[in-house]
JSON list of C-alpha atoms in Angstrom, two decimals:
[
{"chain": "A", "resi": 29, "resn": "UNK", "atom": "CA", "xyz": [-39.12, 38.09, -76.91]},
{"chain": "A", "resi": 30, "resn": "UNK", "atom": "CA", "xyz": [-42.52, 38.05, -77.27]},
{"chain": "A", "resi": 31, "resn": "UNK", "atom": "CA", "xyz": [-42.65, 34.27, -78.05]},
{"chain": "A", "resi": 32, "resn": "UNK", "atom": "CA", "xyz": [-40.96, 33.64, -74.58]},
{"chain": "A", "resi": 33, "resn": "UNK", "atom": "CA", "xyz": [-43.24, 35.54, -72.24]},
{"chain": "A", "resi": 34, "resn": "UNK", "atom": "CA", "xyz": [-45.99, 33.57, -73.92]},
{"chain": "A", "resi": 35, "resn": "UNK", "atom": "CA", "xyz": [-44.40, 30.21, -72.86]},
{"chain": "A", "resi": 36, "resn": "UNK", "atom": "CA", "xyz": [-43.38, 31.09, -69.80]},
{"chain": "A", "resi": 37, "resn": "UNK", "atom": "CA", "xyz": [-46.95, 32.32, -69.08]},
{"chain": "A", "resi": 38, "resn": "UNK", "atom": "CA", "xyz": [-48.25, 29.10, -70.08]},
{"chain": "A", "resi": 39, "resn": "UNK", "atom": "CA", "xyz": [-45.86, 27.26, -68.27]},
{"chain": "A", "resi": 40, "resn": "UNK", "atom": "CA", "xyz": [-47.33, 28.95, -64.89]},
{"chain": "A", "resi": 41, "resn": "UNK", "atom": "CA", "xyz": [-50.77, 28.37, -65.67]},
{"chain": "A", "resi": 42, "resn": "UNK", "atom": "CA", "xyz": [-50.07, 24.87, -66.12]},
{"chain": "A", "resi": 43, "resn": "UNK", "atom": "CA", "xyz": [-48.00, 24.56, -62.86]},
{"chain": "A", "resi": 44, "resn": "UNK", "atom": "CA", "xyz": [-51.04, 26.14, -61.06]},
{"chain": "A", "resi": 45, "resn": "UNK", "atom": "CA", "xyz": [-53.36, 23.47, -62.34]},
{"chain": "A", "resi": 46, "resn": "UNK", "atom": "CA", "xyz": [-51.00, 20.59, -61.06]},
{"chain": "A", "resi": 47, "resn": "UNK", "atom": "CA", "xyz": [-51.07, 22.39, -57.58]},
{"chain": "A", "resi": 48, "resn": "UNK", "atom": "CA", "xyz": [-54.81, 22.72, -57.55]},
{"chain": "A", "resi": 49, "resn": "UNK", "atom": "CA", "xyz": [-55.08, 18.85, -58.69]},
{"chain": "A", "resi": 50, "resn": "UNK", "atom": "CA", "xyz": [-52.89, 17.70, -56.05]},
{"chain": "A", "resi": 51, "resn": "UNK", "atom": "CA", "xyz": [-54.28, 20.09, -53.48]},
{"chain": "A", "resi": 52, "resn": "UNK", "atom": "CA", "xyz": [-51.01, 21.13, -51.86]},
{"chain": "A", "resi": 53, "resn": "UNK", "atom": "CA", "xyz": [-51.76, 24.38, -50.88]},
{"chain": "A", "resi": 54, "resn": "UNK", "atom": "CA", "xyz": [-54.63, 23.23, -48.67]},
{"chain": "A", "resi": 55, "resn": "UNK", "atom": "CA", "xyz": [-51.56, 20.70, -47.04]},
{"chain": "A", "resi": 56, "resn": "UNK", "atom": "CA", "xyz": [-49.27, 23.93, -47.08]},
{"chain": "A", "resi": 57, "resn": "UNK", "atom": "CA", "xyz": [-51.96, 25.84, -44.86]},
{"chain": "A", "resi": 58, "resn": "UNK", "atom": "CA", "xyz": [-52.43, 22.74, -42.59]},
{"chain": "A", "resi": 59, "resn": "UNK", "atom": "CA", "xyz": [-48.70, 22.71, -41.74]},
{"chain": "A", "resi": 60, "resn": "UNK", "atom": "CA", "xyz": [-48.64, 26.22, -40.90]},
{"chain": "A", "resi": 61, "resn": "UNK", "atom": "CA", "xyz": [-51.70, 25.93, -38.67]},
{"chain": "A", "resi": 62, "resn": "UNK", "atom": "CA", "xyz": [-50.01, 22.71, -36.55]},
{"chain": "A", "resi": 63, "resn": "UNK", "atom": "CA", "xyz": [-46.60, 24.81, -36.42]},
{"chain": "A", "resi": 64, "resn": "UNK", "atom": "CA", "xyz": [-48.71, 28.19, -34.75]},
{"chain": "A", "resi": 65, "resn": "UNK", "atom": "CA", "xyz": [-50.44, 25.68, -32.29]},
{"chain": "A", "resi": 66, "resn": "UNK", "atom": "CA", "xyz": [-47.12, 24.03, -31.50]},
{"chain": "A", "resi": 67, "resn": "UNK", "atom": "CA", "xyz": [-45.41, 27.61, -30.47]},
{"chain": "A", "resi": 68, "resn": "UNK", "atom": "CA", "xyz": [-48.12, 28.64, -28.34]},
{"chain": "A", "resi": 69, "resn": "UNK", "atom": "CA", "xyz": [-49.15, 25.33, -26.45]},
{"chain": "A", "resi": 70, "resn": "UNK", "atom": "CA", "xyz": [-46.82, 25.49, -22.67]},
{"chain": "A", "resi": 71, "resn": "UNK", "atom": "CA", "xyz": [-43.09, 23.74, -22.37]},
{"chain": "A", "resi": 72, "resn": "UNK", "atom": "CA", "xyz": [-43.52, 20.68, -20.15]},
{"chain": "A", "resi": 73, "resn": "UNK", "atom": "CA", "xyz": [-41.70, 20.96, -17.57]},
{"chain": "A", "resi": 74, "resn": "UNK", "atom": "CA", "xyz": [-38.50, 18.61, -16.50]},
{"chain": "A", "resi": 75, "resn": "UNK", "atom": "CA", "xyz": [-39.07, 16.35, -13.48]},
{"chain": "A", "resi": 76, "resn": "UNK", "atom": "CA", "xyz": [-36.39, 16.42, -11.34]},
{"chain": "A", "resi": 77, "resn": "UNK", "atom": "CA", "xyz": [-35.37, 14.16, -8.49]},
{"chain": "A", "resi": 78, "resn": "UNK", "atom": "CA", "xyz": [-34.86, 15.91, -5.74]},
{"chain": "A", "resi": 79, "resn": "UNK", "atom": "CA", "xyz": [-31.44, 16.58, -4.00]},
{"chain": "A", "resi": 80, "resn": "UNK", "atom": "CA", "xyz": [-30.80, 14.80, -0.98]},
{"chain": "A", "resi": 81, "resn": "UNK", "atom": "CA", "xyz": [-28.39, 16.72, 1.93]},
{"chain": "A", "resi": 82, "resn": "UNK", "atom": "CA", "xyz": [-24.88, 14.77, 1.82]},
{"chain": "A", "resi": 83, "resn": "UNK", "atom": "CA", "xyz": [-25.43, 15.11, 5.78]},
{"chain": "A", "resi": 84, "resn": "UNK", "atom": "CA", "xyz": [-28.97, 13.36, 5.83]},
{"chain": "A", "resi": 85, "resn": "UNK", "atom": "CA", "xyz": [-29.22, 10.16, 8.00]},
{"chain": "A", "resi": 86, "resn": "UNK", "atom": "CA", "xyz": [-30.24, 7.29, 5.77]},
{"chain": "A", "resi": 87, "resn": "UNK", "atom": "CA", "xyz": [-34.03, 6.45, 6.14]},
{"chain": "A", "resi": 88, "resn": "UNK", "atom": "CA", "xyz": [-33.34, 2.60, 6.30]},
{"chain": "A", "resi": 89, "resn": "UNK", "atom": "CA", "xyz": [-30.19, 1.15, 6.96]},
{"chain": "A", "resi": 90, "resn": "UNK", "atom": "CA", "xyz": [-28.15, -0.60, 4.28]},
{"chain": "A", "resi": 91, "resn": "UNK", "atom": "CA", "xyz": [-28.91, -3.63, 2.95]},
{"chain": "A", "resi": 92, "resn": "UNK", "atom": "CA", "xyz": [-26.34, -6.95, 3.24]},
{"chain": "A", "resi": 93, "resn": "UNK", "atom": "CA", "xyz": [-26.96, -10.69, 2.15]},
{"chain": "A", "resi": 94, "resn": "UNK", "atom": "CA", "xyz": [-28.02, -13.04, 4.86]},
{"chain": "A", "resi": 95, "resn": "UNK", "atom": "CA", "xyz": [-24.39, -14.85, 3.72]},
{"chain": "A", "resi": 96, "resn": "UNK", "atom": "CA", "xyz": [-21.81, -11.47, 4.16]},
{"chain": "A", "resi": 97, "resn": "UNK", "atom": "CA", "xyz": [-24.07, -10.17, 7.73]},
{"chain": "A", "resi": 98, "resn": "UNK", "atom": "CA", "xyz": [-23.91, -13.95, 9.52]},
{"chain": "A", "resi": 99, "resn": "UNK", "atom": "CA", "xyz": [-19.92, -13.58, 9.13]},
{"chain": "A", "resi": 100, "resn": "UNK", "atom": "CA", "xyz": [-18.18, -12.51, 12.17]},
{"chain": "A", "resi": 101, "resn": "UNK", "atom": "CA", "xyz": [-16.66, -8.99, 12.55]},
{"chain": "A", "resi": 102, "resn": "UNK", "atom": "CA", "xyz": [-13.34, -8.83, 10.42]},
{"chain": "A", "resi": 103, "resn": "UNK", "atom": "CA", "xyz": [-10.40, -7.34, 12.23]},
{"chain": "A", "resi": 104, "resn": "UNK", "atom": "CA", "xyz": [-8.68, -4.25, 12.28]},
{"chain": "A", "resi": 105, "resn": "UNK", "atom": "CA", "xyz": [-5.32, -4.86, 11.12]},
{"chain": "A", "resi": 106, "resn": "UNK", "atom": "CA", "xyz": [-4.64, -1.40, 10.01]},
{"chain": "A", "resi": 107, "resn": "UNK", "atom": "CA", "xyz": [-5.52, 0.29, 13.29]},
{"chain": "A", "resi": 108, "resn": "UNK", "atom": "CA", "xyz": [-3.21, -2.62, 15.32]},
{"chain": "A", "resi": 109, "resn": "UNK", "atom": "CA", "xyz": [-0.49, -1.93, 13.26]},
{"chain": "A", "resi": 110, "resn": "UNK", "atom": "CA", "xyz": [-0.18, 1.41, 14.19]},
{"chain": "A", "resi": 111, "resn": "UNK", "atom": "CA", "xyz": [-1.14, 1.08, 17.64]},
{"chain": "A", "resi": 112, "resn": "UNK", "atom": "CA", "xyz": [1.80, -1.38, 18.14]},
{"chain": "A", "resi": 113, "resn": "UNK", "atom": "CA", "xyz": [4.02, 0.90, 15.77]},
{"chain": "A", "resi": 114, "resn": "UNK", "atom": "CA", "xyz": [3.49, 4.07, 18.24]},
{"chain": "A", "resi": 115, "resn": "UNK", "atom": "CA", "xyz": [4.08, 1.91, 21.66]},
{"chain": "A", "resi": 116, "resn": "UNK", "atom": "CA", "xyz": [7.34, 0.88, 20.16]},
{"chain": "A", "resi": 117, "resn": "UNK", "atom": "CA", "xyz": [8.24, 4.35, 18.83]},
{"chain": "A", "resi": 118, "resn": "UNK", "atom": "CA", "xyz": [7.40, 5.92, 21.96]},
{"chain": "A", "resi": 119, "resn": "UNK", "atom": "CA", "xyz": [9.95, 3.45, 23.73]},
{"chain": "A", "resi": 120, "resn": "UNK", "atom": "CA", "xyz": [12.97, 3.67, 21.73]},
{"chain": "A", "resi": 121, "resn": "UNK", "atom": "CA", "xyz": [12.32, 7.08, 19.45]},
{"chain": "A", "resi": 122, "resn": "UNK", "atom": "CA", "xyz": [12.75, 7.82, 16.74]},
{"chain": "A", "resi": 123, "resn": "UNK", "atom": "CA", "xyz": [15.89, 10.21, 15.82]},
{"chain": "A", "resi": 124, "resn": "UNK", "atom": "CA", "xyz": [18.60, 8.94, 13.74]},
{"chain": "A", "resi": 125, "resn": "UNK", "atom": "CA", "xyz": [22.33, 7.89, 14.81]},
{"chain": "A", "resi": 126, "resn": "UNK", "atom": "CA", "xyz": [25.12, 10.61, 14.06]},
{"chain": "A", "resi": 127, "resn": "UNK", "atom": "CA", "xyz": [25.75, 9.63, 10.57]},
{"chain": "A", "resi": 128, "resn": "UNK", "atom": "CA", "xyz": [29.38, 11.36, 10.89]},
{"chain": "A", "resi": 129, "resn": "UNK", "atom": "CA", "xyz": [30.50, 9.21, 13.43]},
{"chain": "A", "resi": 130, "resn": "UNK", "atom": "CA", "xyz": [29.85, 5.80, 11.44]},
{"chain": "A", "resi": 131, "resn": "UNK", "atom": "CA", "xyz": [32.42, 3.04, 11.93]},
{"chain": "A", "resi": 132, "resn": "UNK", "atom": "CA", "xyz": [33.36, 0.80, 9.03]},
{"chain": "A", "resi": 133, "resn": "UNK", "atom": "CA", "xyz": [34.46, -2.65, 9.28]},
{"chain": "A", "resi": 134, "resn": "UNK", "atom": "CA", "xyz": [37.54, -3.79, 7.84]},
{"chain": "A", "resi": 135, "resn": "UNK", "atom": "CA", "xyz": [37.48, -7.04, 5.62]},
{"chain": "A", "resi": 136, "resn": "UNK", "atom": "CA", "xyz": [39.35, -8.98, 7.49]},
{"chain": "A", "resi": 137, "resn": "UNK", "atom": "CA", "xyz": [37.09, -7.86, 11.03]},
{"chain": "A", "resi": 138, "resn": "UNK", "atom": "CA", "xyz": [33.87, -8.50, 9.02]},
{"chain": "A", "resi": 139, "resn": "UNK", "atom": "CA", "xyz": [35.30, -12.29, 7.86]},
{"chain": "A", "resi": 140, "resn": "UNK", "atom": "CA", "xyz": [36.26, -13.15, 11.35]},
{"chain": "A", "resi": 141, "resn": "UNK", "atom": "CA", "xyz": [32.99, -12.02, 13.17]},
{"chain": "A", "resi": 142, "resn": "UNK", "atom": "CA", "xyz": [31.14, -14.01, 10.47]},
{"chain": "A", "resi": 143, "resn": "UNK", "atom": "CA", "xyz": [33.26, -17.09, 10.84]},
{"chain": "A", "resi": 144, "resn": "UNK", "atom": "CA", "xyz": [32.81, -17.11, 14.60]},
{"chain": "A", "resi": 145, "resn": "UNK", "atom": "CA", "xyz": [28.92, -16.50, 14.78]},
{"chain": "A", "resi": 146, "resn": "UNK", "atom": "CA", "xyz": [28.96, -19.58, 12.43]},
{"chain": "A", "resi": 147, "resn": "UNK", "atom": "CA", "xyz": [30.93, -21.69, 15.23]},
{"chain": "A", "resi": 148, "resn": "UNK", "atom": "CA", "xyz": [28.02, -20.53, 17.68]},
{"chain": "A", "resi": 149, "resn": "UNK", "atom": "CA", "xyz": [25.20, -21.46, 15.07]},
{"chain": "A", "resi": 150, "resn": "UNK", "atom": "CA", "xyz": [26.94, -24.83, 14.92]},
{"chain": "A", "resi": 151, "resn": "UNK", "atom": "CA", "xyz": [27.49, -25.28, 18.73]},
{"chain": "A", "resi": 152, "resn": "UNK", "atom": "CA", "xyz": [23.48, -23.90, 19.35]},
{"chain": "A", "resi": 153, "resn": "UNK", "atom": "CA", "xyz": [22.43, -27.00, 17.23]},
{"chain": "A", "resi": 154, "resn": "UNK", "atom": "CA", "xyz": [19.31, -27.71, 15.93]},
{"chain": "A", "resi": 155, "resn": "UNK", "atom": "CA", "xyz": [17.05, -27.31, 18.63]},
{"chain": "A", "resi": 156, "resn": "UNK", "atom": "CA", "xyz": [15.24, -24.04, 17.60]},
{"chain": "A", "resi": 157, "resn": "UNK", "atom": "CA", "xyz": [15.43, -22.28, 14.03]},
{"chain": "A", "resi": 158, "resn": "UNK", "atom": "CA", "xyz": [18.10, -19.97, 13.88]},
{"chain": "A", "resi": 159, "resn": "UNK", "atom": "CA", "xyz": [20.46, -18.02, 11.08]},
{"chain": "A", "resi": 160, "resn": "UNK", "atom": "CA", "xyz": [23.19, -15.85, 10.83]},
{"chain": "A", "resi": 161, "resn": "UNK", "atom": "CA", "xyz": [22.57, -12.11, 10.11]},
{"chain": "A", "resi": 162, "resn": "UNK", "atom": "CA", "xyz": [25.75, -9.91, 9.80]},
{"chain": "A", "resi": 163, "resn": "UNK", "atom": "CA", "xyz": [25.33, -5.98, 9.97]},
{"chain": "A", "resi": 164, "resn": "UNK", "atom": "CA", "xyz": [25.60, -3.23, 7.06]},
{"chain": "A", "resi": 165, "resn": "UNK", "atom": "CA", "xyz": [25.48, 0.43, 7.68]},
{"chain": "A", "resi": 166, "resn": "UNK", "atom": "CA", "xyz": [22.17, 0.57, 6.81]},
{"chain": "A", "resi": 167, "resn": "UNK", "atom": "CA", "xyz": [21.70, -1.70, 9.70]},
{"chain": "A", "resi": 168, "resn": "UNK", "atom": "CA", "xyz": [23.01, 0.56, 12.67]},
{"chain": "A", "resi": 169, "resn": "UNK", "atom": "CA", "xyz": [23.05, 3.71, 11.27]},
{"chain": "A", "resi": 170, "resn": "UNK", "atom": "CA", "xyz": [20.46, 6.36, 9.34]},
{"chain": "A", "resi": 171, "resn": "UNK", "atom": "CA", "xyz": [17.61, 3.65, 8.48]},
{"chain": "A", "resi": 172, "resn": "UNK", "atom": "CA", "xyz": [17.67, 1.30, 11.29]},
{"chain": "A", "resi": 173, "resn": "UNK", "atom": "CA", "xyz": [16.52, -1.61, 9.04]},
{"chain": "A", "resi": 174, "resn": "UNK", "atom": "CA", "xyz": [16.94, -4.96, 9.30]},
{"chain": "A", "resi": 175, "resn": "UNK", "atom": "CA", "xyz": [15.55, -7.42, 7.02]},
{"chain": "A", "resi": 176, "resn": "UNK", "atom": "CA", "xyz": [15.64, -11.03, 7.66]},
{"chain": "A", "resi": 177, "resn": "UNK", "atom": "CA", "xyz": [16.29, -14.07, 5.50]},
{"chain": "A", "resi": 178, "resn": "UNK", "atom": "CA", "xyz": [12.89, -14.92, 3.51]},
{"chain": "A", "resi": 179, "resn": "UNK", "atom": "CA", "xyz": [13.31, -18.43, 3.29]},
{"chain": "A", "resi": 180, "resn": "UNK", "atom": "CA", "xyz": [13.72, -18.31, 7.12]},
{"chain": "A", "resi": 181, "resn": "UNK", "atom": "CA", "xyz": [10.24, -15.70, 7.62]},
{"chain": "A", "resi": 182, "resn": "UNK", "atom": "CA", "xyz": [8.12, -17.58, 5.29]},
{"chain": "A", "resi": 183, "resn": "UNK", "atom": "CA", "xyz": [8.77, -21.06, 7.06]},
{"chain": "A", "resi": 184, "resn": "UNK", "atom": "CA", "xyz": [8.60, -19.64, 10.66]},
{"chain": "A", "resi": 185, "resn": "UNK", "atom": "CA", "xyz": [7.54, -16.06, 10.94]},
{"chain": "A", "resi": 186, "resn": "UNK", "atom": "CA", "xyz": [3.81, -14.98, 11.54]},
{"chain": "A", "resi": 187, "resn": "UNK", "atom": "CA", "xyz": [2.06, -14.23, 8.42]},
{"chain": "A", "resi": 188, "resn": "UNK", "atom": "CA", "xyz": [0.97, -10.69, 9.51]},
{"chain": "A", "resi": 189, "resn": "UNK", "atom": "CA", "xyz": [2.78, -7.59, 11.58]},
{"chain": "A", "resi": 190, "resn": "UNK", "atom": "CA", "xyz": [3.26, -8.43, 14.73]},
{"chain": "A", "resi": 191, "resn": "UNK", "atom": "CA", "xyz": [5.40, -7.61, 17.90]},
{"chain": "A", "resi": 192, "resn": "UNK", "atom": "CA", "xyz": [8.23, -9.51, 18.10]},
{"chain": "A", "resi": 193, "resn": "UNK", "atom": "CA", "xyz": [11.08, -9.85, 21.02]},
{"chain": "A", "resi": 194, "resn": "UNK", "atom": "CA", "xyz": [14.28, -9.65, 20.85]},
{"chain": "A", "resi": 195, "resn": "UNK", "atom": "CA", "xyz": [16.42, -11.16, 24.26]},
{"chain": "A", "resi": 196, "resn": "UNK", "atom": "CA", "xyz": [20.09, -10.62, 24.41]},
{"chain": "A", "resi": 197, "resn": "UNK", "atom": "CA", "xyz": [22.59, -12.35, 26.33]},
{"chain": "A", "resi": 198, "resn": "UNK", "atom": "CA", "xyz": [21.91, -10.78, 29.61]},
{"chain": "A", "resi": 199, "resn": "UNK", "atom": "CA", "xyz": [18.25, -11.86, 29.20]},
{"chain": "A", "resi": 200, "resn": "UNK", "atom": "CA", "xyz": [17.40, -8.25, 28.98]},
{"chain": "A", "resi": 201, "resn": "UNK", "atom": "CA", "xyz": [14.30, -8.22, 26.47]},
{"chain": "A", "resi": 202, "resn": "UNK", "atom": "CA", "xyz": [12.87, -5.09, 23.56]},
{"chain": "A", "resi": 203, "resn": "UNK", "atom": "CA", "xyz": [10.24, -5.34, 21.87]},
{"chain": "A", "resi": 204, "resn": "UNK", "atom": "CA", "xyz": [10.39, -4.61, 17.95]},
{"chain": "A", "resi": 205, "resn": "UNK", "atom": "CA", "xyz": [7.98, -4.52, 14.97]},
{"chain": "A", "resi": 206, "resn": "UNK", "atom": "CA", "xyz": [8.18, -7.11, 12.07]},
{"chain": "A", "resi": 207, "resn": "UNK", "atom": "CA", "xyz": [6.27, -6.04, 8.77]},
{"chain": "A", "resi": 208, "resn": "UNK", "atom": "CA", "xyz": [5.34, -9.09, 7.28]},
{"chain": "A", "resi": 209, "resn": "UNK", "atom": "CA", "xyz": [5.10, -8.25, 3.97]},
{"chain": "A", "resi": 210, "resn": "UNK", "atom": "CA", "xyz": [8.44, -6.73, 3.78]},
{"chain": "A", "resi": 211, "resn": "UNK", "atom": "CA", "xyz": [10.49, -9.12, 6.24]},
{"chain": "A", "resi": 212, "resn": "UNK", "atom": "CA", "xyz": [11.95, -7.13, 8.59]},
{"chain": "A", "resi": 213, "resn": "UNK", "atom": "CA", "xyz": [12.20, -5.53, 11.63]},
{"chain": "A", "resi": 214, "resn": "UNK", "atom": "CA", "xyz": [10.88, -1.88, 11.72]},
{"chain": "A", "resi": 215, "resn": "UNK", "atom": "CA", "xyz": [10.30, 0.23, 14.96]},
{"chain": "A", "resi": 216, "resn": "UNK", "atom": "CA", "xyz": [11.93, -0.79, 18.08]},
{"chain": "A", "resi": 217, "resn": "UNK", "atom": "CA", "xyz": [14.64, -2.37, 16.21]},
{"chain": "A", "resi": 218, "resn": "UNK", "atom": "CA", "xyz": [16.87, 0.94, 16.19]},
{"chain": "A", "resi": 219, "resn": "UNK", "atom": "CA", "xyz": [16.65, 1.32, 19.92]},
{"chain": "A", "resi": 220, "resn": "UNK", "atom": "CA", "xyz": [17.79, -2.17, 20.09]},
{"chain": "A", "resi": 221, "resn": "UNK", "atom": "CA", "xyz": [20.84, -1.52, 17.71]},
{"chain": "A", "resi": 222, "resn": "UNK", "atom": "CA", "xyz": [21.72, 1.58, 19.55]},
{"chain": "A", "resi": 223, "resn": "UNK", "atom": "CA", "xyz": [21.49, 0.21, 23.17]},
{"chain": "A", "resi": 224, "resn": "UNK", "atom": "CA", "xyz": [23.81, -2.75, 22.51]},
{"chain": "A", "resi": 225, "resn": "UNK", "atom": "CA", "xyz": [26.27, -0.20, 20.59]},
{"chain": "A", "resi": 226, "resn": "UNK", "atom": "CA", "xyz": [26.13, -2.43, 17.27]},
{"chain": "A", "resi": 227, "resn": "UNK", "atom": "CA", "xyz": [28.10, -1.33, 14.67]},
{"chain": "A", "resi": 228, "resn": "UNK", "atom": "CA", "xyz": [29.21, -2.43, 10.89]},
{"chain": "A", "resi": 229, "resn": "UNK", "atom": "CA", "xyz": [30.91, -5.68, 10.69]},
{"chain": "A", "resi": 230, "resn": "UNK", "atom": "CA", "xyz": [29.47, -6.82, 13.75]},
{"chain": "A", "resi": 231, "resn": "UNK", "atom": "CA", "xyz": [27.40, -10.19, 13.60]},
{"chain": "A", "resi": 232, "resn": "UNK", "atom": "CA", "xyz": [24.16, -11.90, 15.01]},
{"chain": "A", "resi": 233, "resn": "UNK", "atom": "CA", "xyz": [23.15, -14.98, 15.80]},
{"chain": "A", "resi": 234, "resn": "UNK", "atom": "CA", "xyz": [19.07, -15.29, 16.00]},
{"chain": "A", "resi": 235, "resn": "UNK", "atom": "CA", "xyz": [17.80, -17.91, 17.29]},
{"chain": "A", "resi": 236, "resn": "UNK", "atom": "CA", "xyz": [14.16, -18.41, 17.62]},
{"chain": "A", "resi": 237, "resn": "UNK", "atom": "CA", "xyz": [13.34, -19.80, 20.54]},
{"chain": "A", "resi": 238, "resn": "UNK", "atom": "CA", "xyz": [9.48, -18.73, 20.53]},
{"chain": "A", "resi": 239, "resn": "UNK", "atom": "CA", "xyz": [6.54, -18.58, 17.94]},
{"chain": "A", "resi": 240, "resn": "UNK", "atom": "CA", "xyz": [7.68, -14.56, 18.16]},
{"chain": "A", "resi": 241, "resn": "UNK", "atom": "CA", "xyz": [10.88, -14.45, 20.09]},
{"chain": "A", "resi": 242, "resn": "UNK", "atom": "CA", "xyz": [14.26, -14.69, 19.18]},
{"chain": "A", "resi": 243, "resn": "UNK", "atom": "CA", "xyz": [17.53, -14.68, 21.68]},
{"chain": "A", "resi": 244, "resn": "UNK", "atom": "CA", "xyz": [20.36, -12.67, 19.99]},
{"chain": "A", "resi": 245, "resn": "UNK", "atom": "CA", "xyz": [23.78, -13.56, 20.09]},
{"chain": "A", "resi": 246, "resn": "UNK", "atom": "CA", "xyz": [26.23, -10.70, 19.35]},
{"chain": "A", "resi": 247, "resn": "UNK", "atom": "CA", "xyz": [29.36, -11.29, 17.85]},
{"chain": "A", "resi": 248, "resn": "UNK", "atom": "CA", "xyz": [31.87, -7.80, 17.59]},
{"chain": "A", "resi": 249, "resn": "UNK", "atom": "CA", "xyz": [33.96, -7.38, 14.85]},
{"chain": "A", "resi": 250, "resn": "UNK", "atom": "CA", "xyz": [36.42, -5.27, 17.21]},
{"chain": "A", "resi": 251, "resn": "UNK", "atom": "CA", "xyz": [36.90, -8.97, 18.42]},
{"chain": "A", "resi": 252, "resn": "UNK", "atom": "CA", "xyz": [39.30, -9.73, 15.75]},
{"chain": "A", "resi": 253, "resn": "UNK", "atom": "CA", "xyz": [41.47, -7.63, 17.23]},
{"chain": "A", "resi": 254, "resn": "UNK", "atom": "CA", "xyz": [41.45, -9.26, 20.90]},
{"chain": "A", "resi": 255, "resn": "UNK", "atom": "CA", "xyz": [41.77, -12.61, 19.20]},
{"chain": "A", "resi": 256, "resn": "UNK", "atom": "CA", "xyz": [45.69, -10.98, 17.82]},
{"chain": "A", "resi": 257, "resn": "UNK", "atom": "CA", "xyz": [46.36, -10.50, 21.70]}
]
């Protein structure tokens, strides 16, 4: 026992010569000193930009290339489009036809209407475009729309919504709405349907006699029935 205490005594002294050599406590002391200084010295403090009120008028007025500011105001297509939309709605309404009270064609009433709006397309001739549009429930009743052949749109129709008139026989004119995008007639279209009293199986001649006008030819399936008399 006594043989160990003596080596690890010696063992200290000699680890306290290597420290005094290397001079690590002095580097021990300087660390401590730097760490005190560092705890007392002030935070900096964070700069901050400062919060501008959402409501604030701008001090200088956006900036725009000479290129985008010398082009000339861009229409309002949105705000027409609804403008139009409402005139027409206001005209014809908007409710929805009795659904109870629907009348279905028969197949034999929707073939003949068909076959004799194709005898009119034929007679019409060539003069003006024109196609052959035979009515569907969804037509007359609960929707009220009608979409329109797309070959037929894309080669005549305007390229955005616009107003466009319908004229029957009697010359009597109503305005509708065509949605370009979806090919078809939207508002107006219903009060049209309703006023002429068209009904499944009946059929239409359009024939566009205008860059946005069309005279309607109505052909009634109920006619099958007169054509047995």
């Amino acid at each position: 026992m006594a043989d160990y205490e003596e080596l690890r005594r010696r063992q200290v002294e000699a680890n306290k010569r290597k420290l005094e050599e290397l001079q690590l406590h002095h580097l021990s002391a300087a660390v401590r000193e730097a760490a005190a200084a560092a705890k007392s010295s002030p935070a900096k403090s964070l700069k901050r930009k400062a919060r501008v009120p959402r409501d604030a008028a701008p001090a200088e007025p956006l900036r725009r290339s000479g290129r985008v500011a010398s082009l000339p105001q861009q229409p309002k297509y949105q705000d027409e489009f609804h403008d139009i939309e409402r005139k027409v709605r206001r005209k014809y309404g908007t409710g929805r036809r009795d659904l109870a009270n629907r009348v279905y064609a028969t197949d034999e009433e929707r073939s003949y209407a068909i076959a004799k709006a194709e005898e009119l397309e034929e007679e019409l001739g060539s003069d003006h475009p024109i196609f052959v549009k035979p009515m569907t429930q969804s037509h007359v009743t609960g929707g009220f729309w009608l979409g329109l052949p797309t070959q037929f749109c894309r080669k005549y129709l305007p390229k955005r919504d616009e107003t466009i008139t319908l004229v029957d026989e009697d010359d009597d004119e109503s305005d509708t709405f065509y949605l370009a995008n979806k090919r078809g007639l939207s508002a107006g279209w219903r009060g049209f349907s309703i006023e002429h009293k068209l009904v499944d199986g009946d059929c239409l001649v359009f024939q566009l006699i205008a860059r946005t006008k069309f005279k309607v030819y109505i052909i009634r399936a109920s006619s099958y029935y007169e054509n047995d008399e």
